[in-house]
JSON list of C-alpha atoms in Angstrom, two decimals:
[
{"chain": "R", "resi": 1, "resn": "MET", "atom": "CA", "xyz": [13.96, 4.43, -24.68]},
{"chain": "R", "resi": 2, "resn": "PRO", "atom": "CA", "xyz": [16.66, 3.94, -26.77]},
{"chain": "R", "resi": 3, "resn": "ILE", "atom": "CA", "xyz": [18.64, 7.15, -27.36]},
{"chain": "R", "resi": 4, "resn": "GLU", "atom": "CA", "xyz": [17.61, 6.68, -31.75]},
{"chain": "R", "resi": 5, "resn": "MET", "atom": "CA", "xyz": [14.35, 6.24, -30.27]},
{"chain": "R", "resi": 6, "resn": "GLN", "atom": "CA", "xyz": [14.30, 9.63, -28.38]},
{"chain": "R", "resi": 7, "resn": "ALA", "atom": "CA", "xyz": [15.36, 11.23, -31.55]},
{"chain": "R", "resi": 8, "resn": "LYS", "atom": "CA", "xyz": [12.52, 10.20, -33.30]},
{"chain": "R", "resi": 9, "resn": "LEU", "atom": "CA", "xyz": [9.84, 10.83, -30.64]},
{"chain": "R", "resi": 10, "resn": "LEU", "atom": "CA", "xyz": [10.86, 14.43, -30.26]},
{"chain": "R", "resi": 11, "resn": "ARG", "atom": "CA", "xyz": [10.48, 15.03, -34.21]},
{"chain": "R", "resi": 12, "resn": "VAL", "atom": "CA", "xyz": [7.30, 13.91, -33.66]},
{"chain": "R", "resi": 13, "resn": "ILE", "atom": "CA", "xyz": [6.43, 16.81, -31.21]},
{"chain": "R", "resi": 14, "resn": "GLN", "atom": "CA", "xyz": [8.64, 19.41, -33.10]},
{"chain": "R", "resi": 15, "resn": "GLU", "atom": "CA", "xyz": [7.32, 18.27, -36.73]},
{"chain": "R", "resi": 16, "resn": "LYS", "atom": "CA", "xyz": [4.15, 17.46, -35.54]},
{"chain": "R", "resi": 17, "resn": "GLU", "atom": "CA", "xyz": [4.19, 14.06, -38.18]},
{"chain": "R", "resi": 18, "resn": "PHE", "atom": "CA", "xyz": [6.32, 10.81, -38.84]},
{"chain": "R", "resi": 19, "resn": "GLU", "atom": "CA", "xyz": [6.06, 7.86, -41.08]},
{"chain": "R", "resi": 20, "resn": "ARG", "atom": "CA", "xyz": [4.55, 4.17, -40.18]},
{"chain": "R", "resi": 21, "resn": "VAL", "atom": "CA", "xyz": [6.95, 1.50, -40.42]},
{"chain": "R", "resi": 22, "resn": "GLY", "atom": "CA", "xyz": [7.90, 1.03, -44.18]},
{"chain": "R", "resi": 23, "resn": "GLY", "atom": "CA", "xyz": [6.02, 3.50, -45.73]},
{"chain": "R", "resi": 24, "resn": "ILE", "atom": "CA", "xyz": [7.56, 7.18, -47.11]},
{"chain": "R", "resi": 25, "resn": "GLN", "atom": "CA", "xyz": [4.36, 9.80, -46.19]},
{"chain": "R", "resi": 26, "resn": "SER", "atom": "CA", "xyz": [4.55, 11.70, -43.60]},
{"chain": "R", "resi": 27, "resn": "ILE", "atom": "CA", "xyz": [1.52, 11.77, -41.43]},
{"chain": "R", "resi": 28, "resn": "ARG", "atom": "CA", "xyz": [0.52, 14.70, -39.85]},
{"chain": "R", "resi": 29, "resn": "THR", "atom": "CA", "xyz": [-0.62, 14.69, -35.99]},
{"chain": "R", "resi": 30, "resn": "ASP", "atom": "CA", "xyz": [-2.23, 16.33, -33.43]},
{"chain": "R", "resi": 31, "resn": "ALA", "atom": "CA", "xyz": [-1.67, 14.66, -29.66]},
{"chain": "R", "resi": 32, "resn": "ARG", "atom": "CA", "xyz": [-0.72, 15.86, -26.53]},
{"chain": "R", "resi": 33, "resn": "ILE", "atom": "CA", "xyz": [1.49, 13.34, -24.69]},
{"chain": "R", "resi": 34, "resn": "VAL", "atom": "CA", "xyz": [0.93, 12.56, -21.11]},
{"chain": "R", "resi": 35, "resn": "CYS", "atom": "CA", "xyz": [4.38, 11.00, -19.45]},
{"chain": "R", "resi": 36, "resn": "ALA", "atom": "CA", "xyz": [5.33, 9.21, -16.24]},
{"chain": "R", "resi": 37, "resn": "THR", "atom": "CA", "xyz": [8.40, 7.87, -15.29]},
{"chain": "R", "resi": 38, "resn": "ASN", "atom": "CA", "xyz": [10.13, 6.56, -11.71]},
{"chain": "R", "resi": 39, "resn": "LYS", "atom": "CA", "xyz": [13.45, 7.41, -12.77]},
{"chain": "R", "resi": 40, "resn": "ASP", "atom": "CA", "xyz": [15.61, 10.65, -12.60]},
{"chain": "R", "resi": 41, "resn": "LEU", "atom": "CA", "xyz": [16.11, 12.83, -14.87]},
{"chain": "R", "resi": 42, "resn": "PRO", "atom": "CA", "xyz": [17.66, 15.36, -14.86]},
{"chain": "R", "resi": 43, "resn": "ASP", "atom": "CA", "xyz": [20.60, 13.24, -13.39]},
{"chain": "R", "resi": 44, "resn": "LEU", "atom": "CA", "xyz": [19.57, 10.94, -16.93]},
{"chain": "R", "resi": 45, "resn": "VAL", "atom": "CA", "xyz": [20.98, 13.60, -19.18]},
{"chain": "R", "resi": 46, "resn": "THR", "atom": "CA", "xyz": [24.13, 14.49, -17.12]},
{"chain": "R", "resi": 47, "resn": "ARG", "atom": "CA", "xyz": [25.17, 11.10, -17.85]},
{"chain": "R", "resi": 48, "resn": "GLY", "atom": "CA", "xyz": [23.81, 10.56, -21.30]},
{"chain": "R", "resi": 49, "resn": "LYS", "atom": "CA", "xyz": [21.53, 8.47, -21.50]},
{"chain": "R", "resi": 50, "resn": "PHE", "atom": "CA", "xyz": [18.70, 11.14, -22.18]},
{"chain": "R", "resi": 51, "resn": "ARG", "atom": "CA", "xyz": [18.16, 13.59, -24.38]},
{"chain": "R", "resi": 52, "resn": "GLN", "atom": "CA", "xyz": [18.64, 17.05, -22.82]},
{"chain": "R", "resi": 53, "resn": "ASP", "atom": "CA", "xyz": [16.22, 18.68, -25.92]},
{"chain": "R", "resi": 54, "resn": "LEU", "atom": "CA", "xyz": [13.47, 16.02, -25.88]},
{"chain": "R", "resi": 55, "resn": "TYR", "atom": "CA", "xyz": [13.29, 16.03, -21.75]},
{"chain": "R", "resi": 56, "resn": "TYR", "atom": "CA", "xyz": [12.89, 20.39, -21.96]},
{"chain": "R", "resi": 57, "resn": "ARG", "atom": "CA", "xyz": [10.10, 19.02, -24.46]},
{"chain": "R", "resi": 58, "resn": "LEU", "atom": "CA", "xyz": [8.32, 17.11, -22.06]},
{"chain": "R", "resi": 59, "resn": "ALA", "atom": "CA", "xyz": [8.70, 18.58, -19.39]},
{"chain": "R", "resi": 60, "resn": "VAL", "atom": "CA", "xyz": [6.18, 21.41, -19.31]},
{"chain": "R", "resi": 61, "resn": "VAL", "atom": "CA", "xyz": [4.04, 21.01, -16.82]},
{"chain": "R", "resi": 62, "resn": "VAL", "atom": "CA", "xyz": [5.84, 18.52, -14.75]},
{"chain": "R", "resi": 63, "resn": "ILE", "atom": "CA", "xyz": [3.74, 16.97, -11.38]},
{"chain": "R", "resi": 64, "resn": "ASN", "atom": "CA", "xyz": [5.82, 15.25, -8.66]},
{"chain": "R", "resi": 65, "resn": "MET", "atom": "CA", "xyz": [4.36, 12.39, -7.30]},
{"chain": "R", "resi": 66, "resn": "PRO", "atom": "CA", "xyz": [5.98, 11.14, -3.73]},
{"chain": "R", "resi": 67, "resn": "PRO", "atom": "CA", "xyz": [6.48, 7.12, -2.84]},
{"chain": "R", "resi": 68, "resn": "LEU", "atom": "CA", "xyz": [3.28, 5.84, -0.38]},
{"chain": "R", "resi": 69, "resn": "ARG", "atom": "CA", "xyz": [6.32, 6.12, 2.08]},
{"chain": "R", "resi": 70, "resn": "ARG", "atom": "CA", "xyz": [6.50, 9.62, 1.47]},
{"chain": "R", "resi": 71, "resn": "ARG", "atom": "CA", "xyz": [3.01, 10.88, 2.64]},
{"chain": "R", "resi": 72, "resn": "ARG", "atom": "CA", "xyz": [2.03, 7.95, 5.03]},
{"chain": "R", "resi": 73, "resn": "GLU", "atom": "CA", "xyz": [-0.45, 11.20, 6.23]},
{"chain": "R", "resi": 74, "resn": "ASP", "atom": "CA", "xyz": [-2.49, 9.37, 3.17]},
{"chain": "R", "resi": 75, "resn": "ILE", "atom": "CA", "xyz": [-3.08, 5.82, 3.95]},
{"chain": "R", "resi": 76, "resn": "PRO", "atom": "CA", "xyz": [-6.02, 6.26, 5.99]},
{"chain": "R", "resi": 77, "resn": "LEU", "atom": "CA", "xyz": [-7.41, 8.11, 3.28]},
{"chain": "R", "resi": 78, "resn": "LEU", "atom": "CA", "xyz": [-6.75, 5.90, 0.53]},
{"chain": "R", "resi": 79, "resn": "VAL", "atom": "CA", "xyz": [-7.03, 3.06, 1.92]},
{"chain": "R", "resi": 80, "resn": "SER", "atom": "CA", "xyz": [-11.15, 4.28, 2.92]},
{"chain": "R", "resi": 81, "resn": "TYR", "atom": "CA", "xyz": [-11.64, 5.21, -1.20]},
{"chain": "R", "resi": 82, "resn": "LEU", "atom": "CA", "xyz": [-9.82, 1.77, -2.15]},
{"chain": "R", "resi": 83, "resn": "ALA", "atom": "CA", "xyz": [-11.38, -0.59, 0.44]},
{"chain": "R", "resi": 84, "resn": "GLY", "atom": "CA", "xyz": [-14.73, 1.32, -1.20]},
{"chain": "R", "resi": 85, "resn": "LYS", "atom": "CA", "xyz": [-13.80, 1.11, -4.90]},
{"chain": "R", "resi": 86, "resn": "ILE", "atom": "CA", "xyz": [-13.12, -2.93, -4.11]},
{"chain": "R", "resi": 87, "resn": "ALA", "atom": "CA", "xyz": [-15.93, -3.61, -2.58]},
{"chain": "R", "resi": 88, "resn": "ASN", "atom": "CA", "xyz": [-18.31, -2.00, -4.72]},
{"chain": "R", "resi": 89, "resn": "GLU", "atom": "CA", "xyz": [-16.39, -3.90, -8.35]},
{"chain": "R", "resi": 90, "resn": "ALA", "atom": "CA", "xyz": [-16.69, -7.46, -6.63]},
{"chain": "R", "resi": 91, "resn": "GLY", "atom": "CA", "xyz": [-20.98, -6.58, -5.46]},
{"chain": "R", "resi": 92, "resn": "VAL", "atom": "CA", "xyz": [-20.03, -7.40, -1.42]},
{"chain": "R", "resi": 93, "resn": "THR", "atom": "CA", "xyz": [-19.86, -5.16, 1.30]},
{"chain": "R", "resi": 94, "resn": "PRO", "atom": "CA", "xyz": [-16.96, -3.25, 2.61]},
{"chain": "R", "resi": 95, "resn": "LYS", "atom": "CA", "xyz": [-15.16, -4.57, 5.27]},
{"chain": "R", "resi": 96, "resn": "LYS", "atom": "CA", "xyz": [-14.00, -2.33, 7.82]},
{"chain": "R", "resi": 97, "resn": "VAL", "atom": "CA", "xyz": [-10.94, -2.25, 8.19]},
{"chain": "R", "resi": 98, "resn": "SER", "atom": "CA", "xyz": [-8.94, -2.15, 12.06]},
{"chain": "R", "resi": 99, "resn": "PRO", "atom": "CA", "xyz": [-7.30, 0.86, 13.68]},
{"chain": "R", "resi": 100, "resn": "ALA", "atom": "CA", "xyz": [-3.91, -1.52, 14.60]},
{"chain": "R", "resi": 101, "resn": "VAL", "atom": "CA", "xyz": [-3.76, -2.05, 10.32]},
{"chain": "R", "resi": 102, "resn": "ILE", "atom": "CA", "xyz": [-3.66, 1.39, 9.99]},
{"chain": "R", "resi": 103, "resn": "GLU", "atom": "CA", "xyz": [-1.11, 1.92, 12.09]},
{"chain": "R", "resi": 104, "resn": "VAL", "atom": "CA", "xyz": [0.82, -1.31, 10.39]},
{"chain": "R", "resi": 105, "resn": "PHE", "atom": "CA", "xyz": [0.58, -0.04, 6.82]},
{"chain": "R", "resi": 106, "resn": "ARG", "atom": "CA", "xyz": [1.57, 3.22, 8.39]},
{"chain": "R", "resi": 107, "resn": "ARG", "atom": "CA", "xyz": [4.78, 2.04, 9.03]},
{"chain": "R", "resi": 108, "resn": "TYR", "atom": "CA", "xyz": [5.48, -0.16, 6.13]},
{"chain": "R", "resi": 109, "resn": "GLU", "atom": "CA", "xyz": [7.43, 1.11, 3.24]},
{"chain": "R", "resi": 110, "resn": "TRP", "atom": "CA", "xyz": [5.38, 0.22, 0.35]},
{"chain": "R", "resi": 111, "resn": "PRO", "atom": "CA", "xyz": [7.88, 0.16, -2.20]},
{"chain": "R", "resi": 112, "resn": "GLY", "atom": "CA", "xyz": [5.46, -0.88, -4.52]},
{"chain": "R", "resi": 113, "resn": "ASN", "atom": "CA", "xyz": [2.98, 2.09, -4.18]},
{"chain": "R", "resi": 114, "resn": "VAL", "atom": "CA", "xyz": [-0.74, 3.07, -4.54]},
{"chain": "R", "resi": 115, "resn": "ARG", "atom": "CA", "xyz": [-0.67, 0.19, -6.97]},
{"chain": "R", "resi": 116, "resn": "GLU", "atom": "CA", "xyz": [0.46, -2.46, -4.03]},
{"chain": "R", "resi": 117, "resn": "LEU", "atom": "CA", "xyz": [-1.82, -1.03, -1.14]},
{"chain": "R", "resi": 118, "resn": "CYS", "atom": "CA", "xyz": [-4.49, -2.02, -3.51]},
{"chain": "R", "resi": 119, "resn": "ASN", "atom": "CA", "xyz": [-3.21, -5.54, -4.34]},
{"chain": "R", "resi": 120, "resn": "VAL", "atom": "CA", "xyz": [-3.11, -5.51, -0.15]},
{"chain": "R", "resi": 121, "resn": "LEU", "atom": "CA", "xyz": [-6.52, -4.65, 0.47]},
{"chain": "R", "resi": 122, "resn": "GLU", "atom": "CA", "xyz": [-7.78, -6.50, -2.25]},
{"chain": "R", "resi": 123, "resn": "LYS", "atom": "CA", "xyz": [-6.56, -10.38, -1.47]},
{"chain": "R", "resi": 124, "resn": "LEU", "atom": "CA", "xyz": [-7.90, -8.88, 2.28]},
{"chain": "R", "resi": 125, "resn": "MET", "atom": "CA", "xyz": [-11.82, -7.76, 0.78]},
{"chain": "R", "resi": 126, "resn": "ASN", "atom": "CA", "xyz": [-11.55, -11.87, -0.78]},
{"chain": "R", "resi": 127, "resn": "VAL", "atom": "CA", "xyz": [-9.75, -13.53, 1.90]},
{"chain": "R", "resi": 128, "resn": "VAL", "atom": "CA", "xyz": [-11.37, -12.41, 5.46]},
{"chain": "R", "resi": 129, "resn": "GLU", "atom": "CA", "xyz": [-14.16, -14.14, 6.35]},
{"chain": "R", "resi": 130, "resn": "GLY", "atom": "CA", "xyz": [-14.97, -12.00, 8.76]},
{"chain": "R", "resi": 131, "resn": "ASP", "atom": "CA", "xyz": [-16.54, -8.19, 8.91]},
{"chain": "R", "resi": 132, "resn": "GLU", "atom": "CA", "xyz": [-13.29, -6.75, 9.73]},
{"chain": "R", "resi": 133, "resn": "ILE", "atom": "CA", "xyz": [-9.83, -7.18, 8.91]},
{"chain": "R", "resi": 134, "resn": "ARG", "atom": "CA", "xyz": [-7.35, -6.90, 11.14]},
{"chain": "R", "resi": 135, "resn": "ALA", "atom": "CA", "xyz": [-3.71, -7.09, 11.85]},
{"chain": "R", "resi": 136, "resn": "GLY", "atom": "CA", "xyz": [-3.63, -11.02, 12.73]},
{"chain": "R", "resi": 137, "resn": "ASP", "atom": "CA", "xyz": [-4.63, -11.25, 8.84]},
{"chain": "R", "resi": 138, "resn": "LEU", "atom": "CA", "xyz": [-2.25, -9.39, 6.43]},
{"chain": "R", "resi": 139, "resn": "PRO", "atom": "CA", "xyz": [0.06, -11.18, 5.20]},
{"chain": "R", "resi": 140, "resn": "PHE", "atom": "CA", "xyz": [3.16, -12.20, 6.95]},
{"chain": "R", "resi": 141, "resn": "ASN", "atom": "CA", "xyz": [5.72, -9.84, 4.67]},
{"chain": "R", "resi": 142, "resn": "ILE", "atom": "CA", "xyz": [3.76, -6.95, 6.03]},
{"chain": "R", "resi": 143, "resn": "ARG", "atom": "CA", "xyz": [3.88, -7.63, 8.94]},
{"chain": "R", "resi": 144, "resn": "ARG", "atom": "CA", "xyz": [7.33, -8.85, 9.38]},
{"chain": "R", "resi": 145, "resn": "CYS", "atom": "CA", "xyz": [8.94, -5.85, 7.84]},
{"chain": "R", "resi": 146, "resn": "THR", "atom": "CA", "xyz": [6.81, -3.28, 9.83]},
{"chain": "R", "resi": 147, "resn": "ALA", "atom": "CA", "xyz": [7.93, -4.80, 12.82]},
{"chain": "R", "resi": 148, "resn": "THR", "atom": "CA", "xyz": [11.82, -5.09, 11.29]},
{"chain": "R", "resi": 149, "resn": "THR", "atom": "CA", "xyz": [11.50, -1.62, 10.88]},
{"chain": "R", "resi": 150, "resn": "ALA", "atom": "CA", "xyz": [9.10, -0.56, 13.84]},
{"chain": "R", "resi": 151, "resn": "GLY", "atom": "CA", "xyz": [12.53, -2.06, 15.94]},
{"chain": "R", "resi": 152, "resn": "SER", "atom": "CA", "xyz": [15.19, -0.35, 14.62]},
{"chain": "R", "resi": 153, "resn": "ARG", "atom": "CA", "xyz": [13.61, 2.66, 15.09]},
{"chain": "R", "resi": 154, "resn": "GLY", "atom": "CA", "xyz": [13.56, 2.07, 18.37]},
{"chain": "R", "resi": 155, "resn": "THR", "atom": "CA", "xyz": [9.89, 2.02, 18.96]},
{"chain": "R", "resi": 156, "resn": "GLY", "atom": "CA", "xyz": [6.37, 0.78, 17.59]},
{"chain": "R", "resi": 157, "resn": "LEU", "atom": "CA", "xyz": [7.29, -2.50, 17.98]},
{"chain": "R", "resi": 158, "resn": "LYS", "atom": "CA", "xyz": [5.53, -3.88, 21.40]},
{"chain": "R", "resi": 159, "resn": "LYS", "atom": "CA", "xyz": [2.58, -1.79, 19.86]},
{"chain": "R", "resi": 160, "resn": "ILE", "atom": "CA", "xyz": [2.63, -3.87, 16.57]},
{"chain": "R", "resi": 161, "resn": "VAL", "atom": "CA", "xyz": [2.47, -6.96, 18.40]},
{"chain": "R", "resi": 162, "resn": "SER", "atom": "CA", "xyz": [0.07, -5.98, 21.54]},
{"chain": "R", "resi": 163, "resn": "ASP", "atom": "CA", "xyz": [-2.22, -4.79, 18.60]},
{"chain": "R", "resi": 164, "resn": "THR", "atom": "CA", "xyz": [-2.26, -8.14, 16.55]},
{"chain": "R", "resi": 165, "resn": "GLU", "atom": "CA", "xyz": [-2.75, -10.35, 19.84]},
{"chain": "R", "resi": 166, "resn": "LYS", "atom": "CA", "xyz": [-5.85, -8.07, 21.02]},
{"chain": "R", "resi": 167, "resn": "ASP", "atom": "CA", "xyz": [-7.17, -8.70, 16.99]},
{"chain": "R", "resi": 168, "resn": "ALA", "atom": "CA", "xyz": [-6.21, -12.63, 17.67]},
{"chain": "R", "resi": 169, "resn": "ILE", "atom": "CA", "xyz": [-8.23, -13.04, 20.84]},
{"chain": "R", "resi": 170, "resn": "LEU", "atom": "CA", "xyz": [-10.74, -10.85, 19.26]},
{"chain": "R", "resi": 171, "resn": "ASP", "atom": "CA", "xyz": [-11.42, -12.84, 16.38]},
{"chain": "R", "resi": 172, "resn": "ALA", "atom": "CA", "xyz": [-10.83, -15.83, 18.15]},
{"chain": "R", "resi": 173, "resn": "LEU", "atom": "CA", "xyz": [-14.45, -14.59, 20.42]},
{"chain": "R", "resi": 174, "resn": "HIS", "atom": "CA", "xyz": [-15.59, -13.57, 16.95]},
{"chain": "R", "resi": 175, "resn": "ALA", "atom": "CA", "xyz": [-15.86, -17.47, 15.36]},
{"chain": "R", "resi": 176, "resn": "THR", "atom": "CA", "xyz": [-17.14, -19.13, 18.80]},
{"chain": "R", "resi": 177, "resn": "GLY", "atom": "CA", "xyz": [-19.93, -16.51, 19.23]},
{"chain": "R", "resi": 178, "resn": "GLY", "atom": "CA", "xyz": [-17.65, -15.05, 22.15]},
{"chain": "R", "resi": 179, "resn": "ASN", "atom": "CA", "xyz": [-16.81, -18.78, 24.34]},
{"chain": "R", "resi": 180, "resn": "ARG", "atom": "CA", "xyz": [-13.88, -17.59, 26.16]},
{"chain": "R", "resi": 181, "resn": "LYS", "atom": "CA", "xyz": [-13.00, -21.69, 26.73]},
{"chain": "R", "resi": 182, "resn": "GLN", "atom": "CA", "xyz": [-13.14, -22.55, 22.88]},
{"chain": "R", "resi": 183, "resn": "ALA", "atom": "CA", "xyz": [-11.07, -19.10, 21.90]},
{"chain": "R", "resi": 184, "resn": "ALA", "atom": "CA", "xyz": [-8.67, -20.66, 24.70]},
{"chain": "R", "resi": 185, "resn": "ALA", "atom": "CA", "xyz": [-8.62, -23.87, 22.30]},
{"chain": "R", "resi": 186, "resn": "MET", "atom": "CA", "xyz": [-8.40, -22.16, 18.97]},
{"chain": "R", "resi": 187, "resn": "LEU", "atom": "CA", "xyz": [-5.84, -19.80, 20.06]},
{"chain": "R", "resi": 188, "resn": "GLY", "atom": "CA", "xyz": [-3.82, -23.32, 21.62]},
{"chain": "R", "resi": 189, "resn": "LEU", "atom": "CA", "xyz": [-3.93, -21.60, 25.30]},
{"chain": "R", "resi": 190, "resn": "ALA", "atom": "CA", "xyz": [-5.08, -22.94, 28.56]},
{"chain": "R", "resi": 191, "resn": "ARG", "atom": "CA", "xyz": [-7.92, -20.68, 29.69]},
{"chain": "R", "resi": 192, "resn": "SER", "atom": "CA", "xyz": [-5.84, -19.09, 32.56]},
{"chain": "R", "resi": 193, "resn": "ALA", "atom": "CA", "xyz": [-3.42, -17.39, 30.57]},
{"chain": "R", "resi": 194, "resn": "PHE", "atom": "CA", "xyz": [-6.05, -17.09, 27.66]},
{"chain": "R", "resi": 195, "resn": "TYR", "atom": "CA", "xyz": [-8.82, -14.51, 30.38]},
{"chain": "R", "resi": 196, "resn": "ARG", "atom": "CA", "xyz": [-4.94, -12.59, 31.29]},
{"chain": "R", "resi": 197, "resn": "LYS", "atom": "CA", "xyz": [-4.48, -11.68, 28.09]},
{"chain": "R", "resi": 198, "resn": "MET", "atom": "CA", "xyz": [-8.06, -10.48, 27.86]},
{"chain": "R", "resi": 199, "resn": "ARG", "atom": "CA", "xyz": [-7.61, -8.55, 30.98]},
{"chain": "R", "resi": 200, "resn": "ALA", "atom": "CA", "xyz": [-4.56, -6.89, 29.74]},
{"chain": "R", "resi": 201, "resn": "HIS", "atom": "CA", "xyz": [-6.34, -6.08, 26.36]},
{"chain": "R", "resi": 202, "resn": "ASP", "atom": "CA", "xyz": [-8.72, -4.52, 28.55]},
{"chain": "R", "resi": 203, "resn": "LEU", "atom": "CA", "xyz": [-11.17, -6.90, 26.90]},
{"chain": "R", "resi": 204, "resn": "ILE", "atom": "CA", "xyz": [-12.45, -7.81, 30.58]},
{"chain": "R", "resi": 205, "resn": "LYS", "atom": "CA", "xyz": [-12.05, -6.50, 34.05]},
{"chain": "R", "resi": 206, "resn": "PRO", "atom": "CA", "xyz": [-9.72, -6.72, 36.72]},
{"chain": "R", "resi": 207, "resn": "PRO", "atom": "CA", "xyz": [-11.44, -9.36, 39.17]},
{"chain": "R", "resi": 208, "resn": "PRO", "atom": "CA", "xyz": [-12.00, -8.99, 42.90]},
{"chain": "R", "resi": 209, "resn": "PRO", "atom": "CA", "xyz": [-9.72, -9.41, 45.39]},
{"chain": "R", "resi": 210, "resn": "GLY", "atom": "CA", "xyz": [-8.33, -13.58, 46.20]},
{"chain": "R", "resi": 211, "resn": "HIS", "atom": "CA", "xyz": [-10.21, -14.50, 42.66]},
{"chain": "R", "resi": 212, "resn": "THR", "atom": "CA", "xyz": [-8.51, -16.86, 41.07]},
{"chain": "R", "resi": 213, "resn": "ALA", "atom": "CA", "xyz": [-9.70, -16.87, 36.47]}
]
């Protein structure tokens, strides 16, 4: 907001009156003002870009809301609430969100905060055909950024890849009614490789000694 406009707003708050554009008669007003910003107002005051008197007029009761990336423990609860809300508004049954997806969400930076989380969930609710959202269903940009972040921290990358692979296998089995041969073909895997991956993810028991898949 330009400094000139800030002065006009300050007058409205202090004097509780204003004039319409082009008007000459003062109009009294009685209002409560709720403000929100993602800027560092004290810093803007120091740099002369925000009026100090207006800042202290507005900063009566201040609630600091940290970004989603700084309150990752809230993500499971937010996902549960938003998934139910989106499904209710769309008139559909809410889909389950797999633990692997929650783990990816915990690692993602969420530059768009809760609005971005809501947008992602709404897309998934409309696109995913099954009754559960899995890691393999997530947008590529989230999986890529999460993998990059996890890799830079030195932990978590293998788990993310493993969870995504496991979800893809389960999705293929679900889509083929449990037919392993068809599921392997759907994923472009040889049946023997498909079986090895199933064992690696504890989806089937290891074969007895001397047995070949």
